[in-house]
XYZ file of C-alpha atoms in Angstrom:
582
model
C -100.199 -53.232 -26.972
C -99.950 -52.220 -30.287
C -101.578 -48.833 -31.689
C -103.538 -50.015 -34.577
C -105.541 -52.294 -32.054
C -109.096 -52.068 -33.148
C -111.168 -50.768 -30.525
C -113.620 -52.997 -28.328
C -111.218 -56.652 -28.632
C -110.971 -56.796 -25.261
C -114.184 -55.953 -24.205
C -115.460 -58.536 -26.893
C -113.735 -61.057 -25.395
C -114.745 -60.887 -22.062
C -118.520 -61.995 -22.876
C -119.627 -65.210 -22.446
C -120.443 -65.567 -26.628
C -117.789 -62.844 -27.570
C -117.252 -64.827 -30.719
C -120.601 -63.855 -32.179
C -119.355 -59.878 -32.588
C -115.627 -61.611 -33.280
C -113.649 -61.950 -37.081
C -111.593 -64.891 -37.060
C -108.871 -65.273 -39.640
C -107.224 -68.167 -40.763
C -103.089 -68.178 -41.200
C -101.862 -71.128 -43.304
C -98.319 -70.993 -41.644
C -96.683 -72.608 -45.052
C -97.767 -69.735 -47.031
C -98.114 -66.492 -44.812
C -94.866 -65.329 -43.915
C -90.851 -66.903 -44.249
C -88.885 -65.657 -41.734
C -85.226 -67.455 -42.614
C -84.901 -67.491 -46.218
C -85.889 -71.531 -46.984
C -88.719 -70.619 -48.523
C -91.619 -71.794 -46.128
C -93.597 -69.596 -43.710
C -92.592 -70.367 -40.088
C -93.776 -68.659 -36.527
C -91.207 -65.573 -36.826
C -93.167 -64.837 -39.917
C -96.394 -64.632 -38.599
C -95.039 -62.771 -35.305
C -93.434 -60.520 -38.169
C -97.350 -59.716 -39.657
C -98.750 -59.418 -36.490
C -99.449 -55.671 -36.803
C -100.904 -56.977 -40.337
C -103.586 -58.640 -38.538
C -104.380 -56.292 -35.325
C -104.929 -53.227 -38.431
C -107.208 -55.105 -40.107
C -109.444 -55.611 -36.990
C -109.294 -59.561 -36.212
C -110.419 -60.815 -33.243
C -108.762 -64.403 -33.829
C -106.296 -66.220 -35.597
C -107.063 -69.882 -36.502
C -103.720 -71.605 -36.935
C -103.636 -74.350 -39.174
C -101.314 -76.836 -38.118
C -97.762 -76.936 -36.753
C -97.468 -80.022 -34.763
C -94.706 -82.315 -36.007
C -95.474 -83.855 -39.417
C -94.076 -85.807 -42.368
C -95.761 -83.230 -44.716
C -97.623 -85.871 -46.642
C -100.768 -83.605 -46.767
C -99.089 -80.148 -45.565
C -99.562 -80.833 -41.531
C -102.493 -82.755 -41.650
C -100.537 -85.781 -41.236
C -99.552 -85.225 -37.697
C -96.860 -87.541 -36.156
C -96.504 -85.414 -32.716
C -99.325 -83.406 -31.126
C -97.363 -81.830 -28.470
C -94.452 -80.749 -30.776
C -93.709 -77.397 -33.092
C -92.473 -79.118 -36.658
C -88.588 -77.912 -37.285
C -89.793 -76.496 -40.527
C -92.517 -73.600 -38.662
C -89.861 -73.189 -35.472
C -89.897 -74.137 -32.022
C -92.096 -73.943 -29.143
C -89.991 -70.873 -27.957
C -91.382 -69.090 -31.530
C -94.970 -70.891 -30.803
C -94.843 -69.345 -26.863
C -93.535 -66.140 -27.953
C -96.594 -65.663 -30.827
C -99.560 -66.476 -28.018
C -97.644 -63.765 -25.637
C -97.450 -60.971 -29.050
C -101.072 -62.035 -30.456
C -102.822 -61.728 -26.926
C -100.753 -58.412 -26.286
C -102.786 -57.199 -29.081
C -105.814 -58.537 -27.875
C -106.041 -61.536 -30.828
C -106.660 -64.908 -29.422
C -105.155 -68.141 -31.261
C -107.267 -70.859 -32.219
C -105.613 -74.031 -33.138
C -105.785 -77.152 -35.686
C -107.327 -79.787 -34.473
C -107.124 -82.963 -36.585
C -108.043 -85.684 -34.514
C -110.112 -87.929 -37.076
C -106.512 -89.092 -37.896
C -103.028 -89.203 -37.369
C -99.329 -89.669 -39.653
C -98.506 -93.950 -40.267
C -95.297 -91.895 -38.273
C -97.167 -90.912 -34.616
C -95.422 -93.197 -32.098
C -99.773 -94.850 -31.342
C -99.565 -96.079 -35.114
C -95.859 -97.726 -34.796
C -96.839 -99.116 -31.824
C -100.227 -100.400 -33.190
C -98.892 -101.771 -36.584
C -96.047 -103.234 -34.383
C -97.912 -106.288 -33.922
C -101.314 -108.172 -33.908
C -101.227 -108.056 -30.032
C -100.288 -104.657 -29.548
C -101.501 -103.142 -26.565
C -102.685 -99.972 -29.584
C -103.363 -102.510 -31.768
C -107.542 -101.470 -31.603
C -106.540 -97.585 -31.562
C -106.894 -97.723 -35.525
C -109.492 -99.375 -37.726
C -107.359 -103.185 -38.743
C -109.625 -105.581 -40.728
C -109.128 -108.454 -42.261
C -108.983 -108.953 -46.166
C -112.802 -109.477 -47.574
C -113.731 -113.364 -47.151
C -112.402 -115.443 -50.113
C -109.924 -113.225 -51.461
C -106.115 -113.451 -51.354
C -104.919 -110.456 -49.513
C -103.694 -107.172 -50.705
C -104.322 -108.344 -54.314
C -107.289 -105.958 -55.647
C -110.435 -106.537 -54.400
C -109.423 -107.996 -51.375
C -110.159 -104.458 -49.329
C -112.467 -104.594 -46.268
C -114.975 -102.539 -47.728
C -115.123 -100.797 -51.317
C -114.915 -97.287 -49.934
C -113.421 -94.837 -51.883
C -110.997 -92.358 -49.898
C -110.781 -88.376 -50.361
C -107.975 -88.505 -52.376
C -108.783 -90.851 -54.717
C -108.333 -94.893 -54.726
C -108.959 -97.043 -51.635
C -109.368 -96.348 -47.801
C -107.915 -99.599 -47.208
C -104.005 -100.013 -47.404
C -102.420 -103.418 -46.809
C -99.590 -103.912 -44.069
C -97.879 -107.413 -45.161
C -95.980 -107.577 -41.656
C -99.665 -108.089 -39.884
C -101.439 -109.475 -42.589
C -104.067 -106.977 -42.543
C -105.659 -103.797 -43.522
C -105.856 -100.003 -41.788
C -108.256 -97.692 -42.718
C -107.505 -94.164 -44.001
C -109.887 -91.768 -45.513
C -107.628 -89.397 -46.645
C -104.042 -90.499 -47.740
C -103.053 -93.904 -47.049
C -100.069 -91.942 -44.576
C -103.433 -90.721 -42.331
C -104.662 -94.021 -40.495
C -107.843 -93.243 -38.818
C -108.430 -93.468 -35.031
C -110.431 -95.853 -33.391
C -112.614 -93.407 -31.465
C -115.155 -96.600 -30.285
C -111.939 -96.729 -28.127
C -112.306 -95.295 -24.468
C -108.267 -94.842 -24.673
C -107.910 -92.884 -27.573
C -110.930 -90.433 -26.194
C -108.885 -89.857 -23.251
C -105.281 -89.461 -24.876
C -106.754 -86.673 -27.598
C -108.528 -84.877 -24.642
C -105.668 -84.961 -22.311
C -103.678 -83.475 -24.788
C -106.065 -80.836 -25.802
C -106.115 -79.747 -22.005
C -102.376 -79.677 -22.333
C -102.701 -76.988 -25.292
C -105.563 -74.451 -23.222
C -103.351 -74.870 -20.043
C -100.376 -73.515 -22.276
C -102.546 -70.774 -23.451
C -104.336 -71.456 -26.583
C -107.848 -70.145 -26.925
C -109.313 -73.162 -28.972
C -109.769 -75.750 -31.596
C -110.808 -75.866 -35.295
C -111.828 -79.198 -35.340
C -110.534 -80.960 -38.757
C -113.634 -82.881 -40.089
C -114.782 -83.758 -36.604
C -118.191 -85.810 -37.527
C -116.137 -88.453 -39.386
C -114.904 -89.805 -35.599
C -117.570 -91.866 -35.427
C -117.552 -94.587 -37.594
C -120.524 -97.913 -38.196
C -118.650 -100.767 -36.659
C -119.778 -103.254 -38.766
C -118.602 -101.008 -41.782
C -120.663 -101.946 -44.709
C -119.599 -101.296 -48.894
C -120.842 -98.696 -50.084
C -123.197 -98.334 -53.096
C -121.713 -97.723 -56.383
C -122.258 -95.881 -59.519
C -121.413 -96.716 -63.215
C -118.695 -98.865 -63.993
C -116.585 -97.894 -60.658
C -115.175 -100.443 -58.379
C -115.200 -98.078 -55.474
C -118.405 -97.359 -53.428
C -119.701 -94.364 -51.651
C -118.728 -95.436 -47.770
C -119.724 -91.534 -46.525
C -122.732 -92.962 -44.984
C -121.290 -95.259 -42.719
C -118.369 -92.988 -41.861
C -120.177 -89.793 -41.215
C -122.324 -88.682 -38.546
C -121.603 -92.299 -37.226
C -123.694 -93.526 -34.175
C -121.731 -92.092 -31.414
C -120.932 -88.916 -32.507
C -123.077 -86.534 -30.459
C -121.982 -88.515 -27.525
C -118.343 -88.185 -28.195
C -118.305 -84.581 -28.337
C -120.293 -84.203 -25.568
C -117.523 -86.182 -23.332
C -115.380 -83.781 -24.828
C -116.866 -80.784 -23.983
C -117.118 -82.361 -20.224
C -113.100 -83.365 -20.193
C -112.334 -80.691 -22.290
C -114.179 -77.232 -21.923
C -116.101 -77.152 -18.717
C -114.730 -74.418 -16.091
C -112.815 -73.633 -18.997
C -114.214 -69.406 -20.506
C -113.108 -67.537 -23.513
C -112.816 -70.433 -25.978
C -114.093 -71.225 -29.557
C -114.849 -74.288 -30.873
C -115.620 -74.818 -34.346
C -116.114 -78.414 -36.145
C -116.003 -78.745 -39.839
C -118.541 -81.093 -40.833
C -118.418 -81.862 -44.209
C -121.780 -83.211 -45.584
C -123.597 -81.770 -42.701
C -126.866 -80.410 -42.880
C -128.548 -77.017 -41.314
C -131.008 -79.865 -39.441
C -128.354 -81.535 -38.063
C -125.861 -78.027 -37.319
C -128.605 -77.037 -34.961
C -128.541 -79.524 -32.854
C -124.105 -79.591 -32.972
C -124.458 -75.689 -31.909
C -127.224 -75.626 -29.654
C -125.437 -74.166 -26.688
C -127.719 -76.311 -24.291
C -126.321 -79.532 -25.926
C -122.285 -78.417 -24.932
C -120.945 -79.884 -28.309
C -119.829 -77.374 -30.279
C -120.101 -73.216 -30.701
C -120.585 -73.624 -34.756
C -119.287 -76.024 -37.422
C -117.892 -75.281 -40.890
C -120.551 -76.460 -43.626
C -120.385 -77.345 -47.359
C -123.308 -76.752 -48.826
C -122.516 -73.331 -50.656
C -119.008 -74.015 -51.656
C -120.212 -77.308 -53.241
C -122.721 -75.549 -55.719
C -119.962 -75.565 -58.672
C -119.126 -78.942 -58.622
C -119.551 -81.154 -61.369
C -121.637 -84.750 -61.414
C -118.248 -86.560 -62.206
C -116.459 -84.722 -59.075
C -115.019 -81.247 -57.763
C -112.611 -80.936 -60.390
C -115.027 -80.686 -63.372
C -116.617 -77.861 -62.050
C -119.858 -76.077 -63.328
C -120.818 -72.659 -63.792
C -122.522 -71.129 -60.668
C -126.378 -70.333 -61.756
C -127.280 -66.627 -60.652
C -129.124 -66.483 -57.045
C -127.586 -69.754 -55.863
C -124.822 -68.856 -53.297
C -127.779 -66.536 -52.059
C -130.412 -69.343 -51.961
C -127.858 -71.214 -49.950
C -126.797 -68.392 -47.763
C -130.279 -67.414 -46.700
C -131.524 -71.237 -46.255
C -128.565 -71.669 -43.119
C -129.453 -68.464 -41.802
C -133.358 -69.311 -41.709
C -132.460 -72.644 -40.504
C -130.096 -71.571 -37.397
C -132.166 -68.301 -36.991
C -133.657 -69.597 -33.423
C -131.014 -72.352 -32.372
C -127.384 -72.658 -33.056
C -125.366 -70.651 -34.694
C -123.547 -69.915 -38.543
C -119.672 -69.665 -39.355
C -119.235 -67.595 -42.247
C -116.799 -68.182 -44.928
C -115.648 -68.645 -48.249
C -112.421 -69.579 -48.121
C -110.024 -71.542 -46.753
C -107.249 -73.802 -47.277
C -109.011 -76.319 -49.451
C -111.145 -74.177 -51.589
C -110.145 -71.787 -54.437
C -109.766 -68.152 -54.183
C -113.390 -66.466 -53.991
C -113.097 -63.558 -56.456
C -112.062 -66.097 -58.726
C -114.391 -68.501 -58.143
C -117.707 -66.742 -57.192
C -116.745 -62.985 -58.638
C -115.031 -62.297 -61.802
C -111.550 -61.686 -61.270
C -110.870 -60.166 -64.644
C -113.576 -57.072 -65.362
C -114.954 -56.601 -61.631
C -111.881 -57.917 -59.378
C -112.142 -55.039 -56.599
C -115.713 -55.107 -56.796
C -116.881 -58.606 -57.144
C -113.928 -59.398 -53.982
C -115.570 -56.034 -52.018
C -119.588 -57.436 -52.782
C -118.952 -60.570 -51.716
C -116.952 -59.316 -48.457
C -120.263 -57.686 -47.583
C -122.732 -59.884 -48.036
C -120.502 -62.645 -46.006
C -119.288 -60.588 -43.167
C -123.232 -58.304 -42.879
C -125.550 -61.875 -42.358
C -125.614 -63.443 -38.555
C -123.126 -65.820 -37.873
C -118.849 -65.441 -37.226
C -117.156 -64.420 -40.073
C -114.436 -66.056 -41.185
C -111.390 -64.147 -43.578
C -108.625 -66.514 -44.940
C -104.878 -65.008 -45.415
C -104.679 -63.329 -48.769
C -108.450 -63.047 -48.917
C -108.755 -59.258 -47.684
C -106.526 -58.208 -50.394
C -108.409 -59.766 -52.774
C -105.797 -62.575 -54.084
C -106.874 -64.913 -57.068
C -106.485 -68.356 -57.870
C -102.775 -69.496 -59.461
C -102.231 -69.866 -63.169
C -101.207 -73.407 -63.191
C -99.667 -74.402 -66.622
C -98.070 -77.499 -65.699
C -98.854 -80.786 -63.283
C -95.559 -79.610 -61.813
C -96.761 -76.302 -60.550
C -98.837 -78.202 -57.958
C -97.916 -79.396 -54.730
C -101.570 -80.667 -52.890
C -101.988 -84.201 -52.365
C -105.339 -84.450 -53.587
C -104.689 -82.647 -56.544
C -101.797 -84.972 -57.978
C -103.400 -87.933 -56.803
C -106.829 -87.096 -59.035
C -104.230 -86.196 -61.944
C -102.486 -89.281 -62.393
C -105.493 -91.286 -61.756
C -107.115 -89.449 -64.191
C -104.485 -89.283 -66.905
C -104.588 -93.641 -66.473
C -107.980 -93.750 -67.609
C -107.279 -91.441 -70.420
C -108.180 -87.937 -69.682
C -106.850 -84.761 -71.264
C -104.205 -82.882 -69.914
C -105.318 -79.542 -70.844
C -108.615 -80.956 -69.072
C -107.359 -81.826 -65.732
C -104.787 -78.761 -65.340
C -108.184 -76.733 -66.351
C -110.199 -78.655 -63.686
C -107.141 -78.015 -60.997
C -106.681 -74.363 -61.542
C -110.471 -73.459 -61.357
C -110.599 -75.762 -57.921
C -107.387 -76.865 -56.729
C -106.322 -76.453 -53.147
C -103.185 -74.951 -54.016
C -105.197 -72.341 -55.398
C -105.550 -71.268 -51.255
C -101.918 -71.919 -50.765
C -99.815 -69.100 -52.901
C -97.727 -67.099 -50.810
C -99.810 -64.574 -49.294
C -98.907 -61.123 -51.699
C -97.209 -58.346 -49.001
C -95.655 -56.524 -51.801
C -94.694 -55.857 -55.733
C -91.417 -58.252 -55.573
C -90.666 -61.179 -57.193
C -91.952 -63.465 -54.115
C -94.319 -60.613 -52.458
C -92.100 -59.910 -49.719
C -93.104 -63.579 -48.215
C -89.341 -64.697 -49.099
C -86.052 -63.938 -49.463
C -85.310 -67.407 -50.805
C -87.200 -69.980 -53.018
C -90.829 -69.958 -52.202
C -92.200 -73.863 -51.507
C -94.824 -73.311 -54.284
C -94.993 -70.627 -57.017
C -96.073 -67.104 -55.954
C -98.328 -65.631 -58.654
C -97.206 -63.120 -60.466
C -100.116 -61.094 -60.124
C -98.590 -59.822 -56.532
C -97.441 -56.656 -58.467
C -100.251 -55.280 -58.869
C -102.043 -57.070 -55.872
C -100.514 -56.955 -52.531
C -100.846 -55.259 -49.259
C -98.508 -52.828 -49.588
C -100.354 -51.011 -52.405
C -103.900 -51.220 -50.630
C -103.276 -49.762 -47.096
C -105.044 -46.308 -46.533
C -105.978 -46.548 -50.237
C -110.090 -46.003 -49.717
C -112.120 -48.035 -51.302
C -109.272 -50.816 -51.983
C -110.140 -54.210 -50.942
C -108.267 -54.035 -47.691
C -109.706 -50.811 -46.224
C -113.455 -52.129 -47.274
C -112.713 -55.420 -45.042
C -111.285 -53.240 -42.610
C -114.596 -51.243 -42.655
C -116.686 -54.296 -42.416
C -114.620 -55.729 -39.388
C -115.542 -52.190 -37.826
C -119.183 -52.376 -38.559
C -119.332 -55.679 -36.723
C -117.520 -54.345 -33.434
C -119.453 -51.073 -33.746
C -122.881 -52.250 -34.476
C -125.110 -54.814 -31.810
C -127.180 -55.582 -34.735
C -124.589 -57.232 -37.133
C -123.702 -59.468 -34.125
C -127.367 -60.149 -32.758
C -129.745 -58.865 -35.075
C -131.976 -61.113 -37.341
C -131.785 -62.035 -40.562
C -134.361 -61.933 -43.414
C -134.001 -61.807 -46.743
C -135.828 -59.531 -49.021
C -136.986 -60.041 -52.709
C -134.976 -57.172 -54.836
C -136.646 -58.287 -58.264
C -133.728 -60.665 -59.782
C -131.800 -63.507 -59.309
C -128.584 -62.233 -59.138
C -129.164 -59.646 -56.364
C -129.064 -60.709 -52.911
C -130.570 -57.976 -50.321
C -131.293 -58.923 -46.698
C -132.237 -56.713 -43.429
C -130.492 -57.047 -40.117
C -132.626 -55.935 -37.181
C -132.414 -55.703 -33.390
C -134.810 -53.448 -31.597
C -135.529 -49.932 -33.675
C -131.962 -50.509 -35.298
C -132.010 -52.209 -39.434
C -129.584 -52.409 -41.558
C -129.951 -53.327 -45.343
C -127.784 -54.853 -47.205
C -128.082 -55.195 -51.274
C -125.396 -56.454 -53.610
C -125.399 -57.357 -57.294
C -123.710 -60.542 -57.452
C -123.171 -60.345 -61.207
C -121.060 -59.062 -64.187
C -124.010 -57.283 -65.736
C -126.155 -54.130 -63.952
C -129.490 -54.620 -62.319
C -132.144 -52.781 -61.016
C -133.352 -53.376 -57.625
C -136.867 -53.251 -56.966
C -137.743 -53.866 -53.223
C -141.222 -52.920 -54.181
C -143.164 -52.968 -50.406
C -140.413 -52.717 -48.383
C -138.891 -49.848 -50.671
C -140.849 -46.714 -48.692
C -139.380 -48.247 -45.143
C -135.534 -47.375 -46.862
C -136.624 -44.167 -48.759
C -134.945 -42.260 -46.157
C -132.200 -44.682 -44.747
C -128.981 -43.394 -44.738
C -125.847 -45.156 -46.932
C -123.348 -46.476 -44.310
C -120.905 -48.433 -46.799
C -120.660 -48.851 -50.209
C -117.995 -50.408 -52.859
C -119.185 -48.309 -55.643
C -116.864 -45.691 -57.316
C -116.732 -41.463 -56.471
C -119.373 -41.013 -58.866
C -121.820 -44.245 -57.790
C -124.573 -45.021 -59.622
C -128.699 -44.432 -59.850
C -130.459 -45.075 -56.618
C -132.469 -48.564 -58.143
C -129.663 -49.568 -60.780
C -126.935 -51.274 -59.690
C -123.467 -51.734 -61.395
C -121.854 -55.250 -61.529
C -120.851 -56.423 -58.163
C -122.140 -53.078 -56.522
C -123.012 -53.435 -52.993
C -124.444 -50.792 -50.987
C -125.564 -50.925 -46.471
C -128.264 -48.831 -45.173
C -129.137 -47.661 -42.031
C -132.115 -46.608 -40.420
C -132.953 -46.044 -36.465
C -136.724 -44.986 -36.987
C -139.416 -47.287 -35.862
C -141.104 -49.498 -38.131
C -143.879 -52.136 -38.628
């Protein structure tokens, strides 16, 4: 077992809801670490960062995926479930990083993505095969829309627009008919309404815990169940595409589904997560998905605060981000799921832009707006979530050109958009600020050329910011990014009441400062950050006499700090206090 393992992993994961005092972090194998030179991350690379992972303090890795793929959307296109893709390794490497991870006492968490599979899975072949296929009603076939000569325009099923721009409907001449895809027309949805499918995904789920995995990510998990009679959509200004995420979302069945899968799935089964993301979801309808008496789910990924900048037109003309609003949104999931259910935590991922870009200011205040924003995330009750790259504080990409990108959804919207006439300089401004590739750099290890992620050509362009931010140059460096996660990781093992205490959010006299309390018992914690570019004083006005005395546990501030009630930009400061109180 290594050295640098944080104390109390173990003991964490022995309890029944270890994963409330947990840190999960989320490797994006593509991007994290190359082990043979051709450019793409692979399982020897992560095995190689291992130590990486147990220093900073992480109680879990969430994998995203490595099953066999085309690549169409990065992995999310699976064509094998049961199968390591050639371009990550083997199942040797896959074996050998659950036996290194656990020796360190870090569980692994995999990708789910069950909503959909590759047009190449052997279930799709066989159900395209032929009208009377014995899969032929494991994926959503329709007919063309009554009166209309098929696969000409118009002709679609339904009017539904997909994720990534243009139809969900794509025409298979050999049939005659249509399959539905949300995503990319390569990601044919499954037919959950059929008892075969249920029982093929969950077999093969058992198939992954019995080989030693400690859980599933669910990839948008409340899209499974779908309206059967799938209805258009309604439609806004001159588009020809309606809004189908009504009828597709939080269909009929879907409470029922994952309750059979918690039954064929989980039960008997200890130690696990299970987290659904659930776009569109609300904090009404999260409590009842994490209600542990329900055995559905042990918290879902949410949208609401990550969908604050974007635009009326979509995502990629993105707004500015009014002062108080990630807090607003923060603090109305934590009332909501204060009694039943509980919160994941995050701010990144793989789909969303780099945080101290997008929510701090990565030019003037880049350690401190990354460092206030760590706080308030991993201090409020819920699981924390840290995505690779994220605890060093990396920033979005400087895209200058359509072919610095390599996401899906991102080329998709920019040739659709540059057909209807839209600026360049526009859409490359829209993608940088929001892209998904944003997420996907090569994580920064080092000052080199390709941050010590590659001795060859990296997939997609490292950014050249790596020598100056990187790993290498924060470690044991106090107050740098990495040692302030590291610190926060700690509090969280160390302290009952970051796992268990309540949350409640305390007026601080402006917008942009965000200051809650933490209590269990005698024991509060306050937290107070200034989540802006400009100083603030912080006036707690009744509740300031309770913290007169409370002793500073953490802080991002510089040597010198700053006046007790004035706050720099993006200073955030944690108190303590033991003493009895109201």
């Amino acid at each position: 077992m290594s050295s640098s393992e944080p104390s109390g992993t173990v003991a964490i994961a022995a309890a029944p809801d270890w994963w409330k005092s947990a840190v999960v972090y989320q490797v994006y194998p593509r991007s994290f670490q190359d082990s043979d030179g051709d450019g793409i991350g692979d399982l020897r690379g992560i095995i190689q960062r291992l130590d990486h992972l147990a220093r900073l303090g992480v109680d879990v890795i969430w994998l995203s995926p490595v099953y066999q793929s085309p690549q169409a959307d990065n992995g999310y296109d699976i064509s094998d479930y049961e199968a390591i893709d050639p371009v990550f390794g083997t199942m040797e490497d896959f074996d050998k990083l659950l036996v290194e991870a656990h020796a360190r006492g870090i569980k692994i968490v995999m990708d789910l993505v069950v909503n959909h599979t590759s047009d190449a899975h052997p279930w799709f072949i066989e159900s395209r095969s032929s009208r009377t296929s014995a899969k032929r009603d494991w994926y959503w076939w329709r007919d063309a829309r009554p009166g209309t000569d098929p696969g000409e325009p118009g002709s679609e099923p339904t009017n539904w627009v997909s994720f990534f721009s243009g139809s969900t409907w794509e025409y298979d001449a050999q049939s005659g008919q249509y399959y539905l895809h949300l995503f990319d027309r390569t990601q044919p949805d499954l037919n959950w309404e059929n008892p075969e499918v249920r029982q093929a995904i969950y077999a093969m789920m058992r198939r992954w815990l019995e080989r030693g995995v400690d859980g599933f990510r669910m990839d948008v998990i409340n899209l499974i169940s779908k309206r059967t009679d799938l209805p258009d959509g309604e439609t806004s200004g001159d588009s020809v595409y309606g809004d189908g995420f009504p009828h597709y979302a939080h269909g009929p069945r879907l409470h029922e589904f994952l309750q059979e899968m918690h039954r064929e799935v989980f039960t008997g089964r200890s130690g696990l997560l299970t987290v659904g993301e659930m776009p569109g979801v609300s904090p009404e309808k999260a409590v009842l998905f994490t209600d542990p008496a329900r055995r559905e789910l042990d918290m879902v990924f949410q949208f609401e605060h990550v969908s604050l900048d974007h635009g009326d037109e979509s995502k990629f003309s993105p707004r500015p981000l009014e002062d108080g609003a990630l807090a607003a949104s923060f603090t109305r999931w934590q009332d909501a799921l204060a009694g039943t259910g509980w919160n994941s935590l995050y701010l990144a991922n793989h789909d969303q832009p780099r945080p101290v870009s997008r929510f701090g200011d990565d030019a003037q205040w880049w350690r401190e707006s990354a460092t206030a924003l760590a706080t308030v995330l991993h201090l409020q009750r819920g699981t924390p979530y840290v995505y690779q790259g994220e605890e060093i504080g990396m920033t979005n990409y400087p895209f200058s050109s359509i072919d610095d990108v390599r996401d899906v959804e991102s080329i998709n919207h920019y040739a659709e958009s540059i057909a209807r006439g839209a600026a360049e300089d526009d859409l490359l401004g829209g993608i940088g600020r929001i892209g998904r590739d944003n997420a996907r750099t090569p994580v920064q290890w080092d000052s080199s050329a390709t941050g010590g992620f590659t001795t060859g050509t990296p997939w997609i362009g490292v950014n050249p910011n790596t020598a100056t931010i990187n790993a290498e140059a924060q470690y044991d460096v106090p107050g740098s990014v990495f040692e302030h996660y590291r610190a926060l990781i700690r509090l969280r093992h160390e302290r009952t009441v970051v796992a268990d205490g309540s949350f409640r959010r305390l007026d601080a006299g402006a917008d942009a400062v965000f200051a809650f309390e933490r209590r269990l018992g005698d024991e509060r914690l306050l937290v107070i950050a200034n989540l802006s570019s400009t100083p603030q004083r912080v006036e707690l006005g009744t509740e300031a006499p309770v913290w007169a005395s409370a002793q500073p546990i953490l802080s991002n501030a510089s040597a010198e700090g700053s006046g007790s009630d004035r706050f720099a930009p993006w200073e955030a400061r944690v108190y303590e206090t033991i003493s009895p109180a109201g």
